[in-house]
Coordinates of C-alpha atoms and ligand atoms in Angstrom, one line a residue:
M10 CA 14.6 22.0 20.3
R11 CA 17.9 23.3 18.9
K12 CA 18.9 21.3 15.8
S13 CA 22.5 20.7 15.0
I14 CA 24.5 18.4 12.8
A15 CA 28.2 17.3 12.6
T16 CA 30.0 18.5 9.6
V17 CA 31.1 14.9 8.9
S18 CA 27.5 14.1 8.0
V19 CA 27.5 15.9 4.6
S20 CA 29.8 16.1 1.6
G21 CA 31.9 19.0 0.4
T22 CA 34.5 21.4 1.8
L23 CA 33.8 23.0 5.2
P24 CA 32.3 26.2 3.7
E25 CA 30.1 24.1 1.4
K26 CA 28.9 22.0 4.3
L27 CA 28.1 25.1 6.3
E28 CA 26.0 26.5 3.5
A29 CA 24.1 23.3 2.9
V30 CA 23.4 22.9 6.6
A31 CA 22.2 26.5 6.9
A32 CA 20.0 26.2 3.9
A33 CA 18.3 23.2 5.4
G34 CA 17.4 25.3 8.5
F35 CA 19.8 23.9 11.1
D36 CA 20.7 26.1 14.1
A37 CA 24.2 24.9 14.6
V38 CA 27.0 22.5 13.7
E39 CA 29.6 20.3 15.4
V40 CA 32.8 21.0 13.6
F41 CA 34.7 17.8 12.9
E42 CA 38.5 18.0 13.2
N43 CA 39.3 16.6 9.7
D44 CA 37.0 19.2 8.1
L45 CA 38.8 22.0 9.9
I46 CA 42.4 21.0 9.4
A47 CA 41.8 20.4 5.7
C48 CA 40.2 23.9 5.3
P49 CA 42.4 26.8 4.0
L50 CA 40.4 29.3 5.9
P51 CA 41.5 30.6 9.4
P52 CA 39.3 29.6 12.3
E53 CA 38.1 33.2 12.7
E54 CA 36.9 33.2 9.1
I55 CA 35.0 29.9 9.6
R56 CA 33.4 31.3 12.7
R57 CA 32.4 34.5 10.7
R58 CA 30.9 32.4 7.9
A59 CA 28.9 30.3 10.2
A60 CA 27.7 33.3 12.0
D61 CA 26.7 35.0 8.8
L62 CA 24.7 31.9 7.9
G63 CA 23.0 32.0 11.3
L64 CA 24.8 28.8 12.5
G65 CA 26.3 28.4 15.9
I66 CA 29.3 26.2 16.4
D67 CA 28.0 24.1 19.3
L68 CA 30.9 21.6 19.6
Y69 CA 34.3 20.8 18.3
Q70 CA 35.4 17.2 18.0
P71 CA 37.0 14.9 18.7
L72 CA 40.0 15.0 21.1
R73 CA 41.2 11.4 20.9
D74 CA 43.1 9.1 23.2
F75 CA 43.5 11.5 26.0
E76 CA 42.6 9.9 29.4
A77 CA 44.0 7.1 31.5
V78 CA 47.5 7.3 30.2
P79 CA 51.0 7.1 31.8
G80 CA 52.6 10.4 32.8
D81 CA 54.9 10.8 29.8
V82 CA 52.0 10.3 27.4
L83 CA 49.9 12.7 29.4
R84 CA 52.4 15.5 28.8
G85 CA 52.0 15.2 25.0
N86 CA 48.2 14.9 25.4
L87 CA 48.0 18.1 27.3
R88 CA 50.0 19.9 24.6
R89 CA 47.6 18.6 22.0
A90 CA 44.7 19.6 24.2
E91 CA 46.1 23.1 24.7
H92 CA 46.4 23.6 21.0
T93 CA 42.8 22.4 20.5
L94 CA 41.5 24.7 23.2
E95 CA 43.2 27.7 21.6
L96 CA 41.8 26.7 18.2
M97 CA 38.3 26.5 19.7
T98 CA 38.6 30.0 21.2
R99 CA 39.4 31.3 17.7
L100 CA 36.5 29.2 16.3
G101 CA 34.0 30.3 19.0
A102 CA 33.1 26.8 20.1
D103 CA 32.6 26.2 23.8
T104 CA 32.2 22.5 24.1
L105 CA 35.0 19.9 23.3
L106 CA 34.1 16.3 22.7
V107 CA 36.7 13.9 24.1
C108 CA 36.0 10.3 23.0
S109 CA 37.2 7.4 25.1
N110 CA 40.7 6.2 24.6
V111 CA 41.2 3.5 22.0
S112 CA 45.0 3.4 22.1
P113 CA 47.1 0.6 23.6
D114 CA 48.6 3.2 26.0
A115 CA 45.3 3.5 27.8
L116 CA 45.3 1.9 31.3
P117 CA 42.3 0.1 32.8
D118 CA 42.2 2.7 35.7
D119 CA 39.0 4.7 36.2
A120 CA 40.6 6.8 39.0
L121 CA 43.4 7.8 36.6
A122 CA 40.9 8.6 33.8
A123 CA 38.9 10.7 36.2
E124 CA 42.0 12.6 37.5
Q125 CA 43.3 13.3 34.0
L126 CA 39.9 14.4 32.7
H127 CA 39.6 16.7 35.8
L128 CA 42.9 18.2 34.8
L129 CA 41.7 18.7 31.2
A130 CA 38.4 20.2 32.4
E131 CA 40.4 22.7 34.6
R132 CA 42.6 23.8 31.7
A133 CA 39.5 24.1 29.5
A134 CA 37.6 26.2 32.0
G135 CA 40.5 28.7 31.7
H136 CA 39.3 29.1 28.1
G137 CA 35.6 29.1 29.0
I138 CA 35.3 25.7 27.4
R139 CA 33.6 22.5 28.7
I140 CA 34.5 18.9 28.1
A141 CA 31.9 16.3 27.0
Y142 CA 33.2 12.8 27.5
E143 CA 31.9 10.1 25.1
A144 CA 32.2 6.4 25.3
L145 CA 33.1 5.0 21.9
A146 CA 31.6 1.6 21.4
W147 CA 35.1 0.3 20.6
G148 CA 36.9 2.2 23.4
R149 CA 39.8 0.2 24.8
H150 CA 38.5 0.2 28.4
V151 CA 35.6 2.6 28.3
N152 CA 32.9 1.6 25.8
E153 CA 29.7 1.9 27.8
Y154 CA 27.9 5.2 28.4
L155 CA 27.4 4.4 32.1
H156 CA 31.1 3.7 32.5
A157 CA 31.8 7.1 31.0
W158 CA 29.3 8.6 33.4
R159 CA 30.9 6.9 36.4
I160 CA 34.3 8.4 35.5
V161 CA 32.7 11.9 35.0
R162 CA 31.0 11.6 38.4
M163 CA 34.3 10.5 40.0
A164 CA 36.1 13.4 38.4
G165 CA 33.6 15.8 40.0
H166 CA 34.4 18.9 37.8
Q167 CA 31.7 21.4 36.9
G168 CA 33.1 21.7 33.4
L169 CA 33.1 18.0 32.7
G170 CA 30.0 16.1 31.5
V171 CA 29.1 13.3 29.2
C172 CA 28.3 13.2 25.5
L173 CA 25.7 10.6 24.7
D174 CA 25.7 9.2 21.2
S175 CA 22.8 6.9 20.2
F176 CA 24.9 4.8 17.9
H177 CA 27.4 3.8 20.6
I178 CA 24.7 3.0 23.1
L179 CA 22.3 1.1 20.8
S180 CA 24.9 -0.7 18.7
R181 CA 26.2 -2.4 21.8
G182 CA 22.7 -3.3 22.9
S183 CA 22.9 -1.3 26.1
D184 CA 19.7 -0.4 27.7
P185 CA 19.1 3.3 27.3
I186 CA 16.9 3.4 30.5
G187 CA 20.1 3.9 32.4
I188 CA 20.4 7.4 30.9
E189 CA 17.8 8.5 33.4
A190 CA 20.3 8.0 36.2
I191 CA 22.4 10.9 34.9
P192 CA 21.5 14.4 36.0
G193 CA 20.4 16.5 33.0
E194 CA 23.0 19.2 33.7
K195 CA 25.7 16.5 33.4
V196 CA 24.6 15.6 29.9
F197 CA 26.6 18.1 27.9
F198 CA 25.7 16.9 24.4
L199 CA 23.5 14.5 22.6
Q200 CA 24.5 13.0 19.2
L201 CA 22.0 11.1 17.2
A202 CA 22.5 8.5 14.5
D203 CA 20.5 5.4 13.4
A204 CA 21.9 2.4 11.6
P205 CA 20.7 -0.7 9.8
R206 CA 21.0 -3.8 11.9
L207 CA 24.2 -5.5 10.6
A208 CA 26.3 -8.2 12.2
M209 CA 29.7 -6.7 11.8
D210 CA 32.6 -5.1 13.5
V211 CA 31.2 -2.1 15.4
L212 CA 33.9 0.4 14.3
Q213 CA 33.3 -0.4 10.6
W214 CA 29.5 -0.3 11.2
S215 CA 29.8 3.1 12.8
R216 CA 32.2 4.7 10.3
H217 CA 30.4 3.5 7.1
Y218 CA 26.7 2.6 7.8
R219 CA 25.3 5.2 10.2
C220 CA 22.1 6.9 8.9
F221 CA 19.7 9.5 10.0
P222 CA 17.1 8.6 12.6
G223 CA 14.2 6.8 11.0
Q224 CA 16.3 5.3 8.3
G225 CA 17.7 2.4 10.2
G226 CA 16.7 -0.2 12.8
F227 CA 17.4 1.5 16.1
D228 CA 14.8 3.1 18.4
V229 CA 16.4 6.5 18.4
T230 CA 13.2 8.2 19.5
G231 CA 12.9 6.0 22.6
L232 CA 16.5 6.9 23.5
V233 CA 15.8 10.6 23.1
R234 CA 12.8 10.3 25.5
H235 CA 15.2 9.0 28.2
V236 CA 17.6 11.8 27.6
L237 CA 14.8 14.4 27.8
A238 CA 13.6 12.8 31.0
T239 CA 16.9 13.8 32.6
G240 CA 16.1 17.5 32.0
Y241 CA 18.6 17.8 29.1
A242 CA 17.8 20.9 27.1
G243 CA 20.8 21.0 24.7
P244 CA 20.8 20.4 21.0
L245 CA 19.7 17.3 19.1
S246 CA 22.8 16.8 16.9
L247 CA 23.0 14.4 14.1
E248 CA 26.4 12.7 13.7
V249 CA 26.3 10.4 10.7
F250 CA 29.3 8.7 9.1
N251 CA 28.0 7.2 5.9
D252 CA 29.8 6.3 2.7
V253 CA 26.8 7.2 0.5
F254 CA 26.1 10.6 2.1
R255 CA 29.8 11.5 1.7
Q256 CA 29.3 11.3 -2.0
S257 CA 25.9 12.8 -2.3
D258 CA 24.7 16.3 -2.9
A259 CA 25.2 18.1 0.4
R260 CA 22.1 20.2 0.2
R261 CA 19.9 17.2 -0.5
T262 CA 21.5 15.3 2.4
A263 CA 21.1 18.2 4.7
L264 CA 17.4 18.4 3.9
D265 CA 17.1 14.7 4.4
A266 CA 18.8 15.2 7.8
M267 CA 16.4 18.0 8.7
R268 CA 13.4 15.9 7.7
S269 CA 14.6 13.2 10.0
L270 CA 14.9 15.6 13.0
I271 CA 11.5 17.1 12.3
A272 CA 9.9 13.6 12.2
L273 CA 11.8 12.6 15.4
E274 CA 10.7 15.8 17.2
E275 CA 7.1 15.1 16.1
A276 CA 7.2 11.6 17.4
L277 CA 8.4 12.9 20.8
L278 CA 5.3 15.1 21.2
P279 CA 2.3 13.3 22.7
S280 CA 0.2 15.9 20.8
G281 CA 1.9 15.3 17.5
A282 CA -0.5 15.0 14.6
P283 CA -0.3 11.4 13.4
P284 CA 0.5 11.0 9.7
V285 CA -2.4 10.9 7.4
V286 CA -1.8 7.4 5.9
P287 CA -3.1 6.9 2.4
S288 CA -5.8 4.2 2.1
G289 CA -4.7 3.0 -1.3
F290 CA -4.2 4.0 -4.9
A291 CA -6.5 6.3 -6.8
F292 CA -4.5 5.8 -10.0
A293 CA -1.2 5.2 -11.7
E294 CA -0.3 7.6 -14.4
L295 CA 1.9 6.4 -17.2
A296 CA 3.5 8.3 -20.1
T297 CA 2.9 6.4 -23.3
G298 CA 6.0 7.8 -25.0
G299 CA 3.8 8.0 -28.1
S300 CA 3.8 4.3 -28.5
A301 CA 0.8 1.9 -28.6
E302 CA 2.5 -0.7 -26.3
L303 CA 0.8 0.4 -23.1
P304 CA -2.8 0.6 -24.4
A305 CA -2.2 -2.8 -26.0
L306 CA -0.9 -4.3 -22.8
L307 CA -3.8 -2.9 -20.8
S308 CA -6.5 -4.1 -23.1
A309 CA -5.0 -7.5 -23.2
L310 CA -5.2 -7.6 -19.4
G311 CA -8.9 -6.7 -19.6
F312 CA -8.8 -3.0 -19.1
A313 CA -10.9 -0.7 -21.2
R314 CA -10.6 3.0 -22.0
T315 CA -13.5 4.5 -20.0
G316 CA -12.8 8.2 -20.6
T317 CA -10.7 10.7 -22.3
H318 CA -9.6 14.0 -20.8
R319 CA -11.6 17.0 -22.0
T320 CA -8.7 19.0 -23.2
K321 CA -5.5 16.9 -22.8
P322 CA -4.1 13.8 -24.5
V323 CA -4.8 11.7 -21.4
E324 CA -6.9 8.6 -21.3
L325 CA -8.5 6.9 -18.3
W326 CA -8.3 3.1 -18.4
E327 CA -10.1 1.0 -15.8
Q328 CA -10.8 -2.5 -14.7
G329 CA -12.5 -3.3 -11.4
G330 CA -11.0 -0.8 -8.9
A331 CA -7.8 -0.3 -10.9
R332 CA -7.4 3.0 -12.7
V333 CA -4.6 3.9 -15.1
L334 CA -4.0 7.2 -16.8
L335 CA -2.2 7.0 -20.1
N336 CA -0.7 10.4 -20.9
A337 CA 0.6 10.9 -24.4
N338 CA 2.3 14.1 -23.6
P339 CA 3.4 14.5 -20.0
A340 CA 6.4 16.7 -20.9
T341 CA 4.1 19.6 -21.7
E342 CA 2.7 19.3 -18.2
G343 CA 6.0 20.5 -16.7
T344 CA 7.2 17.2 -15.2
A345 CA 9.6 16.4 -18.0
T346 CA 12.5 14.1 -17.2
P347 CA 14.4 12.1 -19.8
E348 CA 12.4 8.9 -18.9
E349 CA 9.3 10.5 -20.1
T350 CA 10.3 10.2 -23.7
E351 CA 9.6 6.5 -23.4
P352 CA 6.8 4.7 -21.7
G353 CA 7.1 5.0 -17.9
L354 CA 5.3 5.9 -14.7
V355 CA 5.1 9.6 -14.1
A356 CA 2.6 10.0 -11.2
I357 CA 0.7 8.1 -8.6
G358 CA -2.6 9.1 -7.2
L359 CA -3.1 8.2 -3.5
E360 CA -6.4 8.0 -1.8
T361 CA -6.2 9.9 1.5
P362 CA -9.0 10.6 4.0
D363 CA -7.8 14.3 4.2
P364 CA -5.9 15.6 1.1
A365 CA -5.3 19.0 2.7
A366 CA -3.8 17.5 5.8
S367 CA -1.6 15.2 3.7
V368 CA -0.1 18.0 1.8
K369 CA 0.3 20.1 4.9
R370 CA 2.2 17.3 6.5
A371 CA 4.3 16.9 3.4
E372 CA 5.2 20.5 3.5
T373 CA 6.1 20.3 7.2
L374 CA 8.5 17.5 6.3
L375 CA 10.1 19.5 3.6
A376 CA 8.7 17.5 0.7
P377 CA 8.7 19.5 -2.5
V378 CA 5.1 20.5 -3.1
L379 CA 4.3 20.8 -6.8
P380 CA 2.6 24.0 -7.9
R381 CA -1.1 23.5 -8.6
E382 CA -0.8 25.0 -12.1
R383 CA 1.6 22.1 -13.0
A384 CA -1.0 19.6 -12.0
P385 CA -1.8 17.6 -15.1
R386 CA -5.5 17.5 -14.3
D387 CA -8.2 20.2 -14.1
A388 CA -9.5 19.1 -10.7
P389 CA -7.4 21.0 -8.2
L390 CA -5.4 18.1 -6.7
D391 CA -2.4 18.8 -4.5
A392 CA 0.8 17.0 -5.4
I393 CA 4.3 16.5 -4.1
A394 CA 7.4 15.2 -5.7
A395 CA 8.7 11.9 -4.4
P396 CA 12.5 11.5 -4.1
D397 CA 12.7 9.9 -7.6
G398 CA 10.7 12.7 -9.2
T399 CA 7.4 10.8 -9.5
A400 CA 4.5 13.1 -8.7
L401 CA 2.3 12.0 -5.8
F402 CA -1.3 13.3 -6.0
F403 CA -3.6 13.3 -3.0
C404 CA -7.1 12.3 -3.9
R405 CA -10.4 11.6 -2.3
T406 CA -12.2 9.9 -5.1
G407 CA -15.9 9.6 -5.0
H408 CA -16.5 12.1 -2.2
A409 CA -18.8 15.0 -3.1
D410 CA -16.9 17.4 -0.7
H411 CA -13.6 16.9 -2.6
P412 CA -12.5 17.7 -6.2
D413 CA -13.6 15.0 -8.5
W414 CA -10.7 14.3 -10.8
T415 CA -12.6 11.6 -12.6
A416 CA -15.1 14.3 -13.9
D417 CA -12.2 15.5 -16.1
F418 CA -12.7 12.3 -18.1
P419 CA -16.2 12.2 -19.5
R420 CA -17.3 8.6 -19.4
E421 CA -17.2 6.7 -22.7
S422 CA -17.8 3.2 -21.6
P423 CA -18.6 1.2 -18.4
V424 CA -15.8 -0.1 -16.2
P425 CA -15.2 -3.7 -17.1
D426 CA -15.5 -6.2 -14.3
G427 CA -12.6 -8.7 -15.0
D428 CA -10.1 -10.5 -13.0
V429 CA -8.1 -7.4 -12.0
T430 CA -9.6 -5.8 -8.9
G431 CA -7.2 -2.9 -8.1
I432 CA -3.6 -1.8 -7.7
D433 CA -1.8 -4.0 -5.2
H434 CA 1.5 -2.1 -5.2
V435 CA 3.8 0.2 -7.2
A436 CA 7.5 -0.2 -7.4
L437 CA 9.9 2.7 -8.1
T438 CA 13.6 2.7 -8.7
Q439 CA 15.7 5.3 -6.9
P440 CA 19.1 6.6 -7.9
W441 CA 21.4 4.5 -5.7
Q442 CA 22.3 7.3 -3.4
H443 CA 18.7 8.1 -2.5
F444 CA 17.7 4.8 -1.0
D445 CA 17.8 5.9 2.7
E446 CA 16.2 9.2 1.8
A447 CA 13.4 7.5 0.0
S448 CA 12.7 5.2 3.0
L449 CA 12.5 8.1 5.4
F450 CA 10.4 10.1 2.9
Y451 CA 7.7 7.5 2.6
R452 CA 7.8 6.6 6.2
S453 CA 7.6 10.2 7.6
V454 CA 5.6 11.9 4.9
L455 CA 3.1 9.2 4.1
G456 CA 3.3 7.3 7.4
L457 CA 4.1 4.0 5.7
R458 CA 5.9 1.3 7.7
P459 CA 9.2 0.2 6.2
Q460 CA 10.1 -3.5 6.1
E461 CA 13.6 -4.8 6.2
S462 CA 15.6 -4.0 3.0
M463 CA 16.5 -7.0 0.9
E464 CA 19.2 -7.7 -1.6
V465 CA 18.3 -9.4 -4.8
A466 CA 20.9 -10.8 -7.3
D467 CA 20.8 -9.3 -10.7
P468 CA 22.9 -11.0 -13.4
Y469 CA 24.8 -7.7 -13.8
G470 CA 24.7 -6.3 -10.3
L471 CA 22.7 -6.1 -7.2
L472 CA 19.2 -4.8 -6.4
R473 CA 18.3 -3.5 -3.0
S474 CA 14.7 -3.4 -2.3
R475 CA 12.5 -2.2 0.5
A476 CA 8.7 -2.4 0.8
L477 CA 6.7 0.2 2.7
A478 CA 3.1 -0.4 3.6
G479 CA 0.3 1.0 5.6
G480 CA -3.4 1.7 5.4
G481 CA -3.9 -0.3 2.1
T482 CA -1.0 1.4 0.3
R483 CA 2.0 -0.7 -0.6
L484 CA 5.1 0.8 -2.3
V485 CA 8.4 -0.9 -3.1
V486 CA 11.5 1.2 -3.5
N487 CA 14.5 -0.3 -5.3
I488 CA 17.9 0.7 -6.1
A489 CA 19.8 -1.1 -8.8
R490 CA 23.6 -1.1 -8.9
V491 CA 24.4 -2.7 -12.2
V492 CA 26.9 -2.0 -15.0
G493 CA 26.0 0.6 -17.5
A494 CA 24.0 -0.9 -20.4
H495 CA 22.3 -3.5 -18.2
Q496 CA 19.7 -1.4 -16.4
A497 CA 16.6 -3.3 -15.6
P498 CA 13.2 -1.6 -16.1
R499 CA 12.8 1.1 -13.5
Q500 CA 9.2 0.8 -12.5
H501 CA 6.2 -1.6 -12.3
V502 CA 2.6 -1.4 -11.4
A503 CA 1.3 -4.6 -9.7
F504 CA -2.4 -5.3 -10.2
A505 CA -4.4 -7.4 -7.7
V506 CA -6.1 -10.3 -9.4
R507 CA -9.0 -12.4 -8.2
D508 CA -8.1 -15.6 -10.0
L509 CA -4.6 -15.5 -11.4
R510 CA -4.8 -19.0 -12.8
A511 CA -7.9 -18.1 -14.9
L512 CA -6.3 -14.9 -16.1
A513 CA -3.0 -16.6 -16.9
R514 CA -4.8 -19.3 -18.9
R515 CA -6.6 -16.7 -20.9
L516 CA -3.5 -14.6 -21.6
R517 CA -1.4 -17.6 -22.6
A518 CA -4.1 -18.6 -25.1
E519 CA -5.0 -15.2 -26.5
H520 CA -1.8 -13.2 -26.2
P521 CA 1.3 -15.5 -26.6
G522 CA 4.4 -13.4 -25.9
L523 CA 2.7 -11.0 -23.5
L524 CA 3.9 -12.7 -20.3
L525 CA 7.5 -13.1 -19.3
P526 CA 8.7 -16.7 -19.9
I527 CA 9.8 -18.4 -16.7
P528 CA 12.7 -20.9 -16.9
A529 CA 11.9 -24.6 -16.3
N530 CA 14.7 -24.7 -13.8
Y531 CA 12.7 -22.3 -11.6
H532 CA 9.7 -24.7 -11.6
D533 CA 11.9 -27.7 -10.9
H534 CA 13.2 -25.9 -7.9
L535 CA 9.8 -24.7 -6.8
E536 CA 8.2 -28.2 -7.0
A537 CA 11.2 -29.7 -5.0
R538 CA 10.8 -27.0 -2.4
Y539 CA 7.1 -26.5 -2.0
A540 CA 5.5 -29.5 -3.9
T541 CA 3.5 -27.0 -5.9
D542 CA 0.9 -28.4 -8.3
P543 CA 1.8 -28.9 -12.0
E544 CA -0.6 -26.1 -13.2
I545 CA 1.7 -23.5 -11.7
R546 CA 4.4 -24.8 -14.1
E547 CA 2.0 -25.1 -17.1
L548 CA 0.7 -21.5 -16.6
G549 CA 4.3 -20.2 -16.0
L550 CA 3.3 -18.7 -12.6
L551 CA 5.7 -17.7 -9.9
Y552 CA 4.9 -18.7 -6.4
D553 CA 5.9 -17.8 -2.8
R554 CA 4.5 -18.4 0.6
D555 CA 5.0 -17.1 4.1
E556 CA 3.6 -18.1 7.5
R557 CA 0.3 -16.4 6.7
G558 CA -0.5 -17.4 3.2
E559 CA 0.5 -17.9 -0.4
F560 CA 1.3 -15.7 -3.3
L561 CA 0.9 -16.3 -7.1
H562 CA 2.3 -13.8 -9.5
L563 CA 3.6 -13.2 -13.0
Y564 CA 4.9 -10.4 -15.1
T565 CA 4.2 -8.9 -18.5
V566 CA 6.9 -7.9 -21.0
T567 CA 8.3 -4.4 -20.6
A568 CA 7.3 -1.2 -22.4
G569 CA 10.0 1.4 -22.1
Q570 CA 10.7 1.7 -18.4
V571 CA 7.7 0.0 -17.0
F572 CA 6.0 -3.4 -16.9
F573 CA 3.0 -4.8 -15.1
E574 CA 2.9 -7.5 -12.5
L575 CA -0.3 -9.5 -11.7
V576 CA -0.6 -10.8 -8.2
Q577 CA -2.9 -12.9 -6.2
R578 CA -2.6 -12.9 -2.4
I579 CA -4.1 -16.0 -0.8
G580 CA -4.7 -15.9 2.9
G581 CA -2.7 -13.1 4.7
Y582 CA 0.5 -13.3 2.6
G583 CA 2.3 -10.1 3.3
G584 CA 5.3 -10.1 1.0
Y585 CA 6.1 -9.3 -2.6
G586 CA 7.6 -12.5 -3.9
A587 CA 11.1 -11.1 -3.4
A588 CA 12.5 -14.6 -3.6
N589 CA 11.5 -14.6 -7.3
A590 CA 12.8 -11.2 -8.2
A591 CA 16.2 -12.6 -9.2
V592 CA 14.5 -14.9 -11.7
R593 CA 12.5 -12.0 -13.1
L594 CA 15.6 -9.8 -13.5
A595 CA 17.4 -12.6 -15.3
V596 CA 14.5 -13.1 -17.7
Q597 CA 14.1 -9.4 -18.3
H598 CA 17.8 -9.1 -19.2
A599 CA 17.5 -12.0 -21.6
E600 CA 14.4 -10.5 -23.1
R601 CA 16.2 -7.3 -23.9
S602 CA 19.3 -8.8 -25.5
Ligands
DHB709 O1 34.5 7.1 14.7 C1 35.0 7.9 15.5 O2 36.2 8.0 15.7 C2 34.1 8.9 16.3 C3 34.6 10.1 16.6 C4 33.8 11.0 17.3 C5 32.5 10.6 17.7 O3 31.6 11.4 18.3 C6 32.0 9.3 17.3 O4 30.8 9.0 17.6 C7 32.8 8.5 16.6
MG710 MG1 29.7 10.5 18.6

């Protein structure tokens, strides 16, 4: 299907927007009025630049507050409309979006609205232009898409149809099934936006919080199915007003937008290949930053170095099913970022049933595929870059028909069988403007299911956190908005533990200072709330429960950018102890200062 995007959805000047959108592979744009009137280039030049970039201008928008007005207001409106139609001729746009009237001048009179829209459609037809009428969710009298359709039908003009916008329809809770009552040839345009579910004024919600399909809480795919059932064959056009995207790199946002449409289109196809969901973690790779902190932490937790890479300063540490690579020199492997000069997570190995299919899917969804020669191992593993720069390797460990990366680490000692059984989850911190992008990335590329995002108080700011899970893989993406010097550690690796009480008892006895101290106030609160047993306080454990089970966890001190969490899930507990994250952040800040 033809893919289009409104210029309002990305940052920059109009020429910059066009370039970014073209580079991401879009076919066309909707030109937003504000972008045009602030642009020093004449419309003919904008048209030429778009054409040179291979972009059509599918729509110009919006003409506001036009219909259902008294006669004296109509005269002014027609003058405005005439100007817009002339401008569109110069721009080469053939569809004008008219959004429903929000002004106090508007009358609650459908027949009058229909008559005046008919008049406008007649004038527009003289310029070879069609009118797409859109119900804004906050329109004064017309705010439902079926109401807009009734008026369009009443007007009965060939050059007048409706514009459907998923945000306006779904934000009001309207049932999109009604779309199927509209003949496809009367749907002139389809605008798509998702949004997080927020209880707030709908205009503010629309103007600041829209996001790309797959990033919010609406069933945009389901709505598109109804639109396609009408026979609609026009563009899928993204129209996203979002305060973060307005400030982000336009090219990156445009790629994110394109990824969203590719994933949406795929979801529409009954034959679409389902995502290859990773079944768990093969390894976590940490840069040591040349310090002994990480090996010391791991051996205290019961890990042992089981192998050393044949040619590279990389060690394999294992316990139970948990594997950690300690890399003394990741910068020479071509993945250098400033964080790598201190201990931190640089890569994650994911177990997938079909590594080739995983990387192919990642490529289809515009994930940056890392060149093989940059892979820090000798076994030919495919890797992609996650939005925060972490490398994600696709592995099929222990299957003879796939490259055996563990063979690069000749075995030095057996794998200890201690309390740690595997990697439960990995948490990554995104730059704040990449939160929605990261959610969509992990959801579409890896097929993980996002959970609701949560907000956690940090003593110096706010942490937003979203867990994504599927097939035995759990990731947590965080963004922290905190004042300069008070950054919390960026990453953690959480190990699954069989008996956390036993492990905590041992660690407290043998390695005082290794675990993060938990305030007594926390345990007072916990006992009042859950009547937890005194051992939880004695051992300094954190605790949570949900309707399916219980969760015990604790944290180590931090090394560079990374720390370890130890978790024990009891019953079917499905969370991450988010209620305790604020306590952890406060203690980590105190520990640093
Ligand atoms: O917020 C607005 O005013 C606005 C304008 C045009 C649209 O297509 C829309 O969905 C919203
Ligand atoms: Mg719209």
